């Protein structure tokens, strides 16, 4: 996949660039980001460089993850990261993917995360032809859940021991977003359950 840039009213969503590594490193010192993500702890400068220079770009090249840095328009301050993982190949029945995000501590409570995640969800459901977008987070991550619900994700339940986390397995909430949840026509029909 060729990397793309998405604009919103207040944000620019673009692939990370080498000069973003210091801001990613600084943001990922936040205990809340480390608590709810699988990032290495402690999160060192080399981890940010590996992510920005290697992991994120290879996801685009290999069609395995599409990661965007979210930056304020005008000022270019890092707001966070939002992306798609577990992307299935194109299929006549449609693709599936999982949406994930984190937000820099000083940028929270401004609606930026929902704005960025909503833009990526709309891109996935439109341009990419994703028919089912999932959100998965450890039980207890109420801030992430609030964003998912704000976007229209429908909570489906709790998956036992779904997330490996620092030598343990944690229960996870799972939710889904279908094209119709964002007022888009579904590609494949979705008949009601019997």
Tab-separated table of N, CA and C in Angstrom, residues 48-148:
chain	number	residue	atom	x	y	z
A	48	UNK	N	11.652	4.195	19.828
A	48	UNK	CA	10.956	5.180	18.997
A	48	UNK	C	11.561	5.204	17.591
A	49	UNK	N	12.877	5.147	17.503
A	49	UNK	CA	13.521	5.143	16.190
A	49	UNK	C	13.174	3.885	15.402
A	50	UNK	N	13.182	2.725	16.072
A	50	UNK	CA	12.810	1.474	15.396
A	50	UNK	C	11.379	1.550	14.873
A	51	UNK	N	10.491	2.135	15.678
A	51	UNK	CA	9.083	2.244	15.298
A	51	UNK	C	8.912	3.179	14.095
A	52	UNK	N	9.485	4.367	14.188
A	52	UNK	CA	9.320	5.383	13.157
A	52	UNK	C	10.064	5.026	11.873
A	53	UNK	N	11.265	4.476	11.994
A	53	UNK	CA	12.087	4.187	10.820
A	53	UNK	C	11.875	2.797	10.232
A	54	UNK	N	11.413	1.854	11.058
A	54	UNK	CA	11.316	0.480	10.586
A	54	UNK	C	9.928	-0.132	10.656
A	55	UNK	N	9.379	-0.236	11.832
A	55	UNK	CA	8.121	-0.960	12.022
A	55	UNK	C	6.968	-0.311	11.266
A	56	UNK	N	6.748	0.990	11.478
A	56	UNK	CA	5.619	1.662	10.820
A	56	UNK	C	5.747	1.651	9.293
A	57	UNK	N	6.909	2.008	8.723
A	57	UNK	CA	7.005	1.975	7.251
A	57	UNK	C	6.867	0.568	6.664
A	58	UNK	N	7.377	-0.449	7.370
A	58	UNK	CA	7.261	-1.803	6.830
A	58	UNK	C	5.814	-2.274	6.817
A	59	UNK	N	5.000	-1.796	7.749
A	59	UNK	CA	3.578	-2.142	7.735
A	59	UNK	C	2.895	-1.662	6.468
A	60	UNK	N	3.237	-0.442	6.043
A	60	UNK	CA	2.680	0.079	4.793
A	60	UNK	C	3.178	-0.734	3.597
A	61	UNK	N	4.489	-1.003	3.573
A	61	UNK	CA	5.068	-1.738	2.440
A	61	UNK	C	4.488	-3.133	2.305
A	62	UNK	N	4.290	-3.810	3.447
A	62	UNK	CA	3.874	-5.213	3.445
A	62	UNK	C	2.370	-5.398	3.593
A	63	UNK	N	1.611	-4.303	3.653
A	63	UNK	CA	0.156	-4.361	3.830
A	63	UNK	C	-0.253	-5.128	5.081
A	64	UNK	N	0.488	-4.908	6.159
A	64	UNK	CA	0.164	-5.578	7.421
A	64	UNK	C	-0.341	-4.610	8.483
A	65	UNK	N	0.012	-3.331	8.364
A	65	UNK	CA	-0.430	-2.303	9.308
A	65	UNK	C	-0.290	-0.944	8.644
A	66	UNK	N	-1.308	-0.124	8.793
A	66	UNK	CA	-1.270	1.231	8.247
A	66	UNK	C	-1.309	2.187	9.433
A	67	UNK	N	-0.141	2.729	9.766
A	67	UNK	CA	0.007	3.569	10.954
A	67	UNK	C	0.131	5.030	10.563
A	68	UNK	N	-0.661	5.859	11.236
A	68	UNK	CA	-0.629	7.300	11.016
A	68	UNK	C	-0.168	7.998	12.288
A	69	UNK	N	0.682	8.990	12.130
A	69	UNK	CA	0.904	9.936	13.208
A	69	UNK	C	-0.168	11.006	13.069
A	70	UNK	N	-0.763	11.412	14.170
A	70	UNK	CA	-1.769	12.472	14.158
A	70	UNK	C	-1.096	13.746	14.668
A	71	UNK	N	-1.151	14.800	13.871
A	71	UNK	CA	-0.478	16.056	14.190
A	71	UNK	C	-1.461	17.213	14.059
A	72	UNK	N	-1.287	18.220	14.917
A	72	UNK	CA	-2.149	19.398	14.817
A	72	UNK	C	-1.866	20.119	13.505
A	73	UNK	N	-2.918	20.652	12.899
A	73	UNK	CA	-2.745	21.452	11.685
A	73	UNK	C	-2.091	22.761	12.068
A	74	UNK	N	-1.219	23.209	11.267
A	74	UNK	CA	-0.544	24.473	11.552
A	74	UNK	C	0.669	24.272	12.434
A	75	UNK	N	0.462	23.884	13.691
A	75	UNK	CA	1.569	23.729	14.630
A	75	UNK	C	2.376	22.463	14.454
A	76	UNK	N	1.763	21.415	13.929
A	76	UNK	CA	2.469	20.162	13.704
A	76	UNK	C	2.849	19.412	14.967
A	77	UNK	N	2.151	19.680	16.091
A	77	UNK	CA	2.455	18.970	17.341
A	77	UNK	C	1.884	17.558	17.282
A	78	UNK	N	2.645	16.596	17.809
A	78	UNK	CA	2.181	15.217	17.846
A	78	UNK	C	1.001	15.094	18.799
A	79	UNK	N	-0.100	14.584	18.288
A	79	UNK	CA	-1.287	14.302	19.094
A	79	UNK	C	-1.262	12.849	19.531
A	80	UNK	N	-0.895	11.964	18.628
A	80	UNK	CA	-0.865	10.541	18.946
A	80	UNK	C	-0.654	9.712	17.706
A	81	UNK	N	-1.049	8.468	17.820
A	81	UNK	CA	-0.910	7.520	16.726
A	81	UNK	C	-2.227	6.785	16.574
A	82	UNK	N	-2.609	6.549	15.344
A	82	UNK	CA	-3.819	5.774	15.060
A	82	UNK	C	-3.522	4.906	13.856
A	83	UNK	N	-4.023	3.690	13.882
A	83	UNK	CA	-3.708	2.829	12.757
A	83	UNK	C	-4.563	1.598	12.677
A	84	UNK	N	-4.381	0.908	11.570
A	84	UNK	CA	-5.066	-0.342	11.306
A	84	UNK	C	-4.057	-1.475	11.380
A	85	UNK	N	-4.432	-2.544	12.061
A	85	UNK	CA	-3.613	-3.751	12.135
A	85	UNK	C	-4.502	-4.942	11.797
A	86	UNK	N	-3.894	-6.097	11.701
A	86	UNK	CA	-4.610	-7.321	11.375
A	86	UNK	C	-5.511	-7.138	10.150
A	87	UNK	N	-4.930	-6.566	9.108
A	87	UNK	CA	-5.662	-6.264	7.879
A	87	UNK	C	-5.704	-7.511	7.011
A	88	UNK	N	-6.903	-7.941	6.652
A	88	UNK	CA	-7.012	-9.099	5.770
A	88	UNK	C	-6.845	-8.634	4.325
A	89	UNK	N	-6.434	-9.530	3.441
A	89	UNK	CA	-6.299	-9.161	2.031
A	89	UNK	C	-7.666	-8.832	1.422
A	90	UNK	N	-7.670	-8.073	0.326
A	90	UNK	CA	-8.944	-7.802	-0.364
A	90	UNK	C	-9.616	-9.125	-0.751
A	91	UNK	N	-10.932	-9.147	-0.632
A	91	UNK	CA	-11.696	-10.361	-0.865
A	91	UNK	C	-13.063	-9.939	-1.392
A	92	UNK	N	-13.718	-10.753	-2.209
A	92	UNK	CA	-15.053	-10.369	-2.688
A	92	UNK	C	-16.031	-10.098	-1.538
A	93	UNK	N	-15.844	-10.744	-0.405
A	93	UNK	CA	-16.734	-10.528	0.743
A	93	UNK	C	-16.291	-9.336	1.596
A	94	UNK	N	-15.209	-8.690	1.211
A	94	UNK	CA	-14.739	-7.525	1.960
A	94	UNK	C	-13.588	-7.858	2.879
A	95	UNK	N	-12.924	-6.819	3.317
A	95	UNK	CA	-11.770	-6.951	4.194
A	95	UNK	C	-12.186	-6.753	5.646
A	96	UNK	N	-11.291	-7.152	6.535
A	96	UNK	CA	-11.436	-6.882	7.960
A	96	UNK	C	-10.145	-6.251	8.446
A	97	UNK	N	-10.249	-5.483	9.532
A	97	UNK	CA	-9.075	-4.860	10.130
A	97	UNK	C	-9.411	-4.511	11.570
A	98	UNK	N	-8.373	-4.168	12.327
A	98	UNK	CA	-8.543	-3.723	13.712
A	98	UNK	C	-7.985	-2.313	13.839
A	99	UNK	N	-8.713	-1.458	14.547
A	99	UNK	CA	-8.315	-0.075	14.768
A	99	UNK	C	-7.687	0.062	16.146
A	100	UNK	N	-6.557	0.761	16.204
A	100	UNK	CA	-5.905	1.019	17.482
A	100	UNK	C	-5.399	2.449	17.534
A	101	UNK	N	-5.190	2.968	18.756
A	101	UNK	CA	-4.742	4.349	18.901
A	101	UNK	C	-4.174	4.590	20.287
A	102	UNK	N	-3.319	5.604	20.374
A	102	UNK	CA	-2.881	6.160	21.651
A	102	UNK	C	-2.753	7.668	21.475
A	103	UNK	N	-2.844	8.381	22.598
A	103	UNK	CA	-2.826	9.841	22.559
A	103	UNK	C	-1.815	10.382	23.551
A	104	UNK	N	-1.025	11.346	23.124
A	104	UNK	CA	-0.066	11.997	24.017
A	104	UNK	C	-0.826	12.663	25.169
A	105	UNK	N	-0.271	12.544	26.361
A	105	UNK	CA	-0.944	13.015	27.574
A	105	UNK	C	-1.433	14.454	27.466
A	106	UNK	N	-0.587	15.343	26.967
A	106	UNK	CA	-0.949	16.770	26.925
A	106	UNK	C	-1.994	17.093	25.854
A	107	UNK	N	-2.340	16.121	25.002
A	107	UNK	CA	-3.325	16.346	23.935
A	107	UNK	C	-4.683	15.713	24.241
A	108	UNK	N	-4.826	15.100	25.400
A	108	UNK	CA	-6.082	14.425	25.737
A	108	UNK	C	-7.174	15.412	26.129
A	109	UNK	N	-8.398	14.929	26.057
A	109	UNK	CA	-9.610	15.671	26.446
A	109	UNK	C	-9.903	16.856	25.526
A	110	UNK	N	-9.495	16.723	24.271
A	110	UNK	CA	-9.769	17.764	23.280
A	110	UNK	C	-10.576	17.222	22.098
A	111	UNK	N	-10.864	15.918	22.143
A	111	UNK	CA	-11.593	15.295	21.045
A	111	UNK	C	-10.725	14.890	19.867
A	112	UNK	N	-9.420	15.065	20.012
A	112	UNK	CA	-8.513	14.737	18.912
A	112	UNK	C	-8.524	13.244	18.561
A	113	UNK	N	-8.558	12.393	19.576
A	113	UNK	CA	-8.470	10.954	19.308
A	113	UNK	C	-9.674	10.484	18.512
A	114	UNK	N	-10.864	10.913	18.909
A	114	UNK	CA	-12.063	10.527	18.168
A	114	UNK	C	-12.029	11.100	16.746
A	115	UNK	N	-11.540	12.308	16.607
A	115	UNK	CA	-11.445	12.931	15.279
A	115	UNK	C	-10.496	12.135	14.378
A	116	UNK	N	-9.328	11.783	14.906
A	116	UNK	CA	-8.340	11.037	14.119
A	116	UNK	C	-8.819	9.615	13.843
A	117	UNK	N	-9.302	8.933	14.868
A	117	UNK	CA	-9.748	7.542	14.701
A	117	UNK	C	-10.962	7.473	13.780
A	118	UNK	N	-11.851	8.462	13.868
A	118	UNK	CA	-13.005	8.496	12.978
A	118	UNK	C	-12.600	8.659	11.524
A	119	UNK	N	-11.602	9.495	11.275
A	119	UNK	CA	-11.116	9.691	9.908
A	119	UNK	C	-10.492	8.416	9.354
A	120	UNK	N	-9.722	7.722	10.179
A	120	UNK	CA	-9.099	6.473	9.724
A	120	UNK	C	-10.170	5.397	9.535
A	121	UNK	N	-11.156	5.356	10.416
A	121	UNK	CA	-12.247	4.384	10.259
A	121	UNK	C	-13.003	4.640	8.953
A	122	UNK	N	-13.310	5.897	8.663
A	122	UNK	CA	-14.017	6.216	7.418
A	122	UNK	C	-13.181	5.855	6.195
A	123	UNK	N	-11.871	6.105	6.261
A	123	UNK	CA	-10.972	5.726	5.167
A	123	UNK	C	-10.974	4.209	4.980
A	124	UNK	N	-10.923	3.478	6.103
A	124	UNK	CA	-10.906	2.011	6.030
A	124	UNK	C	-12.204	1.471	5.439
A	125	UNK	N	-13.332	1.993	5.912
A	125	UNK	CA	-14.628	1.501	5.454
A	125	UNK	C	-14.938	1.949	4.026
A	126	UNK	N	-14.329	3.038	3.595
A	126	UNK	CA	-14.553	3.540	2.241
A	126	UNK	C	-13.497	3.072	1.265
A	127	UNK	N	-12.353	3.744	1.282
A	127	UNK	CA	-11.280	3.479	0.314
A	127	UNK	C	-10.761	2.041	0.341
A	128	UNK	N	-10.604	1.486	1.538
A	128	UNK	CA	-10.021	0.142	1.639
A	128	UNK	C	-11.034	-0.976	1.485
A	129	UNK	N	-12.317	-0.653	1.575
A	129	UNK	CA	-13.339	-1.690	1.454
A	129	UNK	C	-13.436	-2.606	2.657
A	130	UNK	N	-13.068	-2.101	3.836
A	130	UNK	CA	-13.197	-2.912	5.053
A	130	UNK	C	-14.680	-3.075	5.370
A	131	UNK	N	-15.115	-4.317	5.569
A	131	UNK	CA	-16.513	-4.622	5.867
A	131	UNK	C	-16.760	-4.787	7.362
A	132	UNK	N	-15.705	-5.047	8.107
A	132	UNK	CA	-15.817	-5.190	9.560
A	132	UNK	C	-14.543	-4.641	10.168
A	133	UNK	N	-14.700	-3.592	10.965
A	133	UNK	CA	-13.578	-2.976	11.653
A	133	UNK	C	-13.732	-3.302	13.128
A	134	UNK	N	-12.697	-3.888	13.710
A	134	UNK	CA	-12.760	-4.259	15.125
A	134	UNK	C	-11.929	-3.315	15.969
A	135	UNK	N	-12.313	-3.208	17.220
A	135	UNK	CA	-11.559	-2.501	18.253
A	135	UNK	C	-11.422	-3.493	19.405
A	136	UNK	N	-10.207	-3.653	19.893
A	136	UNK	CA	-9.925	-4.561	21.008
A	136	UNK	C	-9.072	-3.814	22.015
A	137	UNK	N	-9.454	-3.866	23.288
A	137	UNK	CA	-8.657	-3.225	24.339
A	137	UNK	C	-8.817	-4.014	25.627
A	138	UNK	N	-7.801	-3.922	26.455
A	138	UNK	CA	-7.859	-4.624	27.732
A	138	UNK	C	-9.031	-4.119	28.560
A	139	UNK	N	-9.713	-5.043	29.212
A	139	UNK	CA	-10.809	-4.681	30.108
A	139	UNK	C	-10.279	-3.675	31.125
A	140	UNK	N	-10.993	-2.585	31.282
A	140	UNK	CA	-10.577	-1.527	32.196
A	140	UNK	C	-10.074	-0.280	31.493
A	141	UNK	N	-9.766	-0.377	30.210
A	141	UNK	CA	-9.280	0.788	29.459
A	141	UNK	C	-10.498	1.618	29.024
A	142	UNK	N	-11.079	2.296	29.998
A	142	UNK	CA	-12.335	3.014	29.767
A	142	UNK	C	-12.169	4.212	28.831
A	143	UNK	N	-11.005	4.843	28.816
A	143	UNK	CA	-10.797	5.982	27.916
A	143	UNK	C	-10.831	5.523	26.460
A	144	UNK	N	-10.164	4.422	26.158
A	144	UNK	CA	-10.174	3.898	24.797
A	144	UNK	C	-11.582	3.452	24.417
A	145	UNK	N	-12.270	2.818	25.350
A	145	UNK	CA	-13.641	2.362	25.088
A	145	UNK	C	-14.558	3.551	24.794
A	146	UNK	N	-14.403	4.641	25.531
A	146	UNK	CA	-15.242	5.820	25.300
A	146	UNK	C	-15.067	6.353	23.882
A	147	UNK	N	-13.830	6.354	23.385
A	147	UNK	CA	-13.584	6.803	22.010
A	147	UNK	C	-14.267	5.857	21.030
A	148	UNK	N	-14.092	4.557	21.230
A	148	UNK	CA	-14.707	3.572	20.323
A	148	UNK	C	-16.227	3.733	20.301
